[in-house]
PDB file of C-alpha atoms in Angstrom:
ATOM      1  CA  UNK A 236     -27.559 -14.723 231.714  1.00 87.00           C
ATOM      2  CA  UNK A 237     -27.294 -19.171 233.105  1.00 87.00           C
ATOM      3  CA  UNK A 238     -28.079 -20.649 229.697  1.00 86.00           C
ATOM      4  CA  UNK A 239     -25.370 -18.686 227.952  1.00 90.00           C
ATOM      5  CA  UNK A 240     -23.078 -19.086 230.421  1.00 94.00           C
ATOM      6  CA  UNK A 241     -24.711 -22.643 230.341  1.00 89.00           C
ATOM      7  CA  UNK A 242     -23.442 -22.863 226.729  1.00 88.00           C
ATOM      8  CA  UNK A 243     -20.063 -21.063 226.793  1.00 93.00           C
ATOM      9  CA  UNK A 244     -19.056 -23.752 229.412  1.00 94.00           C
ATOM     10  CA  UNK A 245     -20.409 -26.317 226.408  1.00 91.00           C
ATOM     11  CA  UNK A 246     -18.653 -24.874 223.619  1.00 90.00           C
ATOM     12  CA  UNK A 247     -15.035 -24.499 225.886  1.00 94.00           C
ATOM     13  CA  UNK A 248     -15.402 -28.006 226.845  1.00 93.00           C
ATOM     14  CA  UNK A 249     -15.901 -28.987 223.676  1.00 91.00           C
ATOM     15  CA  UNK A 250     -12.901 -27.149 222.145  1.00 92.00           C
ATOM     16  CA  UNK A 251     -10.830 -28.542 224.621  1.00 95.00           C
ATOM     17  CA  UNK A 252     -11.738 -31.970 224.278  1.00 92.00           C
ATOM     18  CA  UNK A 253     -10.305 -31.993 220.914  1.00 90.00           C
ATOM     19  CA  UNK A 254      -6.962 -31.815 221.895  1.00 91.00           C
ATOM     20  CA  UNK A 255      -7.574 -35.509 221.661  1.00 91.00           C
ATOM     21  CA  UNK A 256      -8.353 -37.133 218.385  1.00 90.00           C
ATOM     22  CA  UNK A 257     -11.496 -39.653 220.014  1.00 93.00           C
ATOM     23  CA  UNK A 258     -14.131 -36.683 220.737  1.00 93.00           C
ATOM     24  CA  UNK A 259     -13.712 -35.138 217.252  1.00 93.00           C
ATOM     25  CA  UNK A 260     -14.865 -38.479 216.122  1.00 93.00           C
ATOM     26  CA  UNK A 261     -17.427 -38.889 218.217  1.00 94.00           C
ATOM     27  CA  UNK A 262     -18.762 -35.076 217.794  1.00 93.00           C
ATOM     28  CA  UNK A 263     -18.866 -35.847 214.455  1.00 93.00           C
ATOM     29  CA  UNK A 264     -20.355 -39.141 214.206  1.00 94.00           C
ATOM     30  CA  UNK A 265     -23.264 -37.978 216.873  1.00 94.00           C
ATOM     31  CA  UNK A 266     -23.675 -34.751 214.260  1.00 91.00           C
ATOM     32  CA  UNK A 267     -23.822 -37.160 211.271  1.00 92.00           C
ATOM     33  CA  UNK A 268     -26.361 -39.080 212.783  1.00 92.00           C
ATOM     34  CA  UNK A 269     -28.367 -36.796 214.024  1.00 89.00           C
ATOM     35  CA  UNK A 270     -28.179 -37.378 217.703  1.00 90.00           C
ATOM     36  CA  UNK A 271     -25.562 -34.952 218.563  1.00 88.00           C
ATOM     37  CA  UNK A 272     -24.872 -30.999 219.844  1.00 87.00           C
ATOM     38  CA  UNK A 273     -26.435 -29.276 216.653  1.00 87.00           C
ATOM     39  CA  UNK A 274     -29.321 -32.142 216.535  1.00 89.00           C
ATOM     40  CA  UNK A 275     -30.194 -30.788 220.701  1.00 89.00           C
ATOM     41  CA  UNK A 276     -29.823 -27.215 220.161  1.00 88.00           C
ATOM     42  CA  UNK A 277     -32.142 -27.526 216.808  1.00 89.00           C
ATOM     43  CA  UNK A 278     -34.550 -29.467 219.067  1.00 92.00           C
ATOM     44  CA  UNK A 279     -34.308 -26.905 221.949  1.00 91.00           C
ATOM     45  CA  UNK A 280     -35.641 -23.982 219.673  1.00 91.00           C
ATOM     46  CA  UNK A 281     -38.050 -25.754 217.985  1.00 92.00           C
ATOM     47  CA  UNK A 282     -39.316 -26.581 221.762  1.00 94.00           C
ATOM     48  CA  UNK A 283     -39.671 -23.569 222.849  1.00 94.00           C
ATOM     49  CA  UNK A 284     -41.251 -22.562 219.563  1.00 94.00           C
ATOM     50  CA  UNK A 285     -43.840 -25.121 220.796  1.00 95.00           C
ATOM     51  CA  UNK A 286     -44.090 -23.652 223.915  1.00 95.00           C
ATOM     52  CA  UNK A 287     -44.713 -20.577 223.383  1.00 96.00           C
ATOM     53  CA  UNK A 288     -47.339 -21.168 220.751  1.00 95.00           C
ATOM     54  CA  UNK A 289     -48.907 -24.122 222.880  1.00 95.00           C
ATOM     55  CA  UNK A 290     -48.995 -21.346 225.782  1.00 94.00           C
ATOM     56  CA  UNK A 291     -50.747 -19.215 223.656  1.00 95.00           C
ATOM     57  CA  UNK A 292     -53.474 -21.747 222.369  1.00 95.00           C
ATOM     58  CA  UNK A 293     -54.045 -22.487 226.481  1.00 92.00           C
ATOM     59  CA  UNK A 294     -54.496 -19.197 226.900  1.00 92.00           C
ATOM     60  CA  UNK A 295     -57.163 -17.679 224.217  1.00 93.00           C
ATOM     61  CA  UNK A 296     -59.440 -21.131 225.470  1.00 91.00           C
ATOM     62  CA  UNK A 297     -58.877 -20.556 228.882  1.00 91.00           C
ATOM     63  CA  UNK A 298     -60.583 -17.187 227.981  1.00 91.00           C
ATOM     64  CA  UNK A 299     -63.109 -18.400 225.779  1.00 91.00           C
ATOM     65  CA  UNK A 300     -64.342 -20.692 228.045  1.00 90.00           C
ATOM     66  CA  UNK A 301     -64.302 -18.351 231.089  1.00 90.00           C
ATOM     67  CA  UNK A 302     -66.315 -15.483 228.239  1.00 92.00           C
ATOM     68  CA  UNK A 303     -68.886 -18.640 228.091  1.00 90.00           C
ATOM     69  CA  UNK A 304     -69.175 -19.912 231.625  1.00 90.00           C
ATOM     70  CA  UNK A 305     -68.474 -17.328 234.295  1.00 88.00           C
ATOM     71  CA  UNK A 306     -68.023 -19.709 237.274  1.00 89.00           C
ATOM     72  CA  UNK A 307     -65.456 -21.382 234.539  1.00 88.00           C
ATOM     73  CA  UNK A 308     -62.151 -22.686 237.374  1.00 84.00           C
ATOM     74  CA  UNK A 309     -58.866 -23.735 236.911  1.00 82.00           C
ATOM     75  CA  UNK A 310     -60.253 -27.302 237.870  1.00 86.00           C
ATOM     76  CA  UNK A 311     -62.620 -27.539 235.246  1.00 87.00           C
ATOM     77  CA  UNK A 312     -62.616 -29.407 232.501  1.00 90.00           C
ATOM     78  CA  UNK A 313     -60.850 -27.638 229.259  1.00 88.00           C
ATOM     79  CA  UNK A 314     -61.050 -29.271 226.222  1.00 88.00           C
ATOM     80  CA  UNK A 315     -57.520 -28.842 224.467  1.00 87.00           C
ATOM     81  CA  UNK A 316     -58.501 -31.682 221.590  1.00 89.00           C
ATOM     82  CA  UNK A 317     -57.656 -28.742 218.908  1.00 89.00           C
ATOM     83  CA  UNK A 318     -54.773 -27.779 220.199  1.00 90.00           C
ATOM     84  CA  UNK A 319     -51.535 -27.757 217.295  1.00 91.00           C
ATOM     85  CA  UNK A 320     -49.441 -30.834 217.738  1.00 91.00           C
ATOM     86  CA  UNK A 321     -45.940 -30.683 217.501  1.00 88.00           C
ATOM     87  CA  UNK A 322     -43.420 -31.665 215.501  1.00 87.00           C
ATOM     88  CA  UNK A 323     -39.850 -32.400 215.581  1.00 85.00           C
ATOM     89  CA  UNK A 324     -38.357 -32.328 211.873  1.00 86.00           C
ATOM     90  CA  UNK A 325     -34.810 -33.803 212.378  1.00 88.00           C
ATOM     91  CA  UNK A 326     -32.155 -31.358 210.161  1.00 87.00           C
ATOM     92  CA  UNK A 327     -31.583 -32.234 206.875  1.00 91.00           C
ATOM     93  CA  UNK A 328     -28.556 -34.685 205.687  1.00 92.00           C
ATOM     94  CA  UNK A 329     -26.479 -31.373 204.155  1.00 93.00           C
ATOM     95  CA  UNK A 330     -26.836 -29.509 206.875  1.00 91.00           C
ATOM     96  CA  UNK A 331     -25.879 -32.850 209.466  1.00 91.00           C
ATOM     97  CA  UNK A 332     -22.511 -32.690 206.829  1.00 92.00           C
ATOM     98  CA  UNK A 333     -21.839 -29.245 207.429  1.00 92.00           C
ATOM     99  CA  UNK A 334     -22.391 -29.487 211.439  1.00 89.00           C
ATOM    100  CA  UNK A 335     -20.070 -32.329 211.123  1.00 92.00           C
ATOM    101  CA  UNK A 336     -17.415 -30.998 209.031  1.00 93.00           C
ATOM    102  CA  UNK A 337     -14.903 -28.956 211.097  1.00 93.00           C
ATOM    103  CA  UNK A 338     -14.810 -32.089 213.299  1.00 93.00           C
ATOM    104  CA  UNK A 339     -14.152 -33.937 210.162  1.00 94.00           C
ATOM    105  CA  UNK A 340     -10.911 -31.749 209.176  1.00 94.00           C
ATOM    106  CA  UNK A 341      -9.856 -32.580 212.663  1.00 94.00           C
ATOM    107  CA  UNK A 342      -9.629 -35.420 211.972  1.00 94.00           C
ATOM    108  CA  UNK A 343      -7.900 -35.515 208.540  1.00 95.00           C
ATOM    109  CA  UNK A 344      -5.658 -33.714 210.703  1.00 95.00           C
ATOM    110  CA  UNK A 345      -5.377 -35.515 213.936  1.00 94.00           C
ATOM    111  CA  UNK A 346      -4.768 -37.866 211.169  1.00 94.00           C
ATOM    112  CA  UNK A 347      -2.213 -36.624 209.141  1.00 96.00           C
ATOM    113  CA  UNK A 348      -0.228 -35.772 212.820  1.00 95.00           C
ATOM    114  CA  UNK A 349       0.009 -39.267 213.341  1.00 94.00           C
ATOM    115  CA  UNK A 350       0.719 -40.583 210.219  1.00 95.00           C
ATOM    116  CA  UNK A 351       4.361 -37.701 210.134  1.00 96.00           C
ATOM    117  CA  UNK A 352       4.573 -38.835 214.089  1.00 94.00           C
ATOM    118  CA  UNK A 353       5.275 -42.985 213.061  1.00 92.00           C
ATOM    119  CA  UNK A 354       6.745 -41.863 209.804  1.00 92.00           C
ATOM    120  CA  UNK A 355       9.570 -40.399 211.192  1.00 91.00           C
ATOM    121  CA  UNK A 356       9.340 -42.592 214.626  1.00 88.00           C
ATOM    122  CA  UNK A 357      10.181 -45.260 212.022  1.00 88.00           C
ATOM    123  CA  UNK A 358      12.641 -43.555 210.026  1.00 86.00           C
ATOM    124  CA  UNK A 359      14.772 -42.865 213.106  1.00 84.00           C
ATOM    125  CA  UNK A 360      14.968 -47.015 213.276  1.00 78.00           C
ATOM    126  CA  UNK A 361      18.135 -47.852 213.113  1.00 68.00           C
ATOM    127  CA  UNK A 362      18.043 -51.637 212.414  1.00 67.00           C
ATOM    128  CA  UNK A 363      21.592 -52.073 211.061  1.00 64.00           C
TER     129      UNK A 363
END
């Protein structure tokens, strides 16, 4: 429950921050550099899967050793050299580009708005 609320608050703060031109630039660049919100969420998903797999592996190894040696306890050495390895796979560039595209659209919108504001200010200025 707290995780869902945290994600909702983070999404709301991201949406509110896009009322300024700088955050969309920052969000687009970090998503393209594979260090943004989407990459972090992807890493957390992969991490949860690995935590589940390693937990199951450790439990099965502990059960195997307990079956071999009934006096085996939690303070005894447990060989886990056969454990599954964790490997983070970054999203492909196309996925990163699609994750950054809403922010790129906001950047285009902000640039158009600022150009229109500059032109209207220039037209209003009379140098006579």
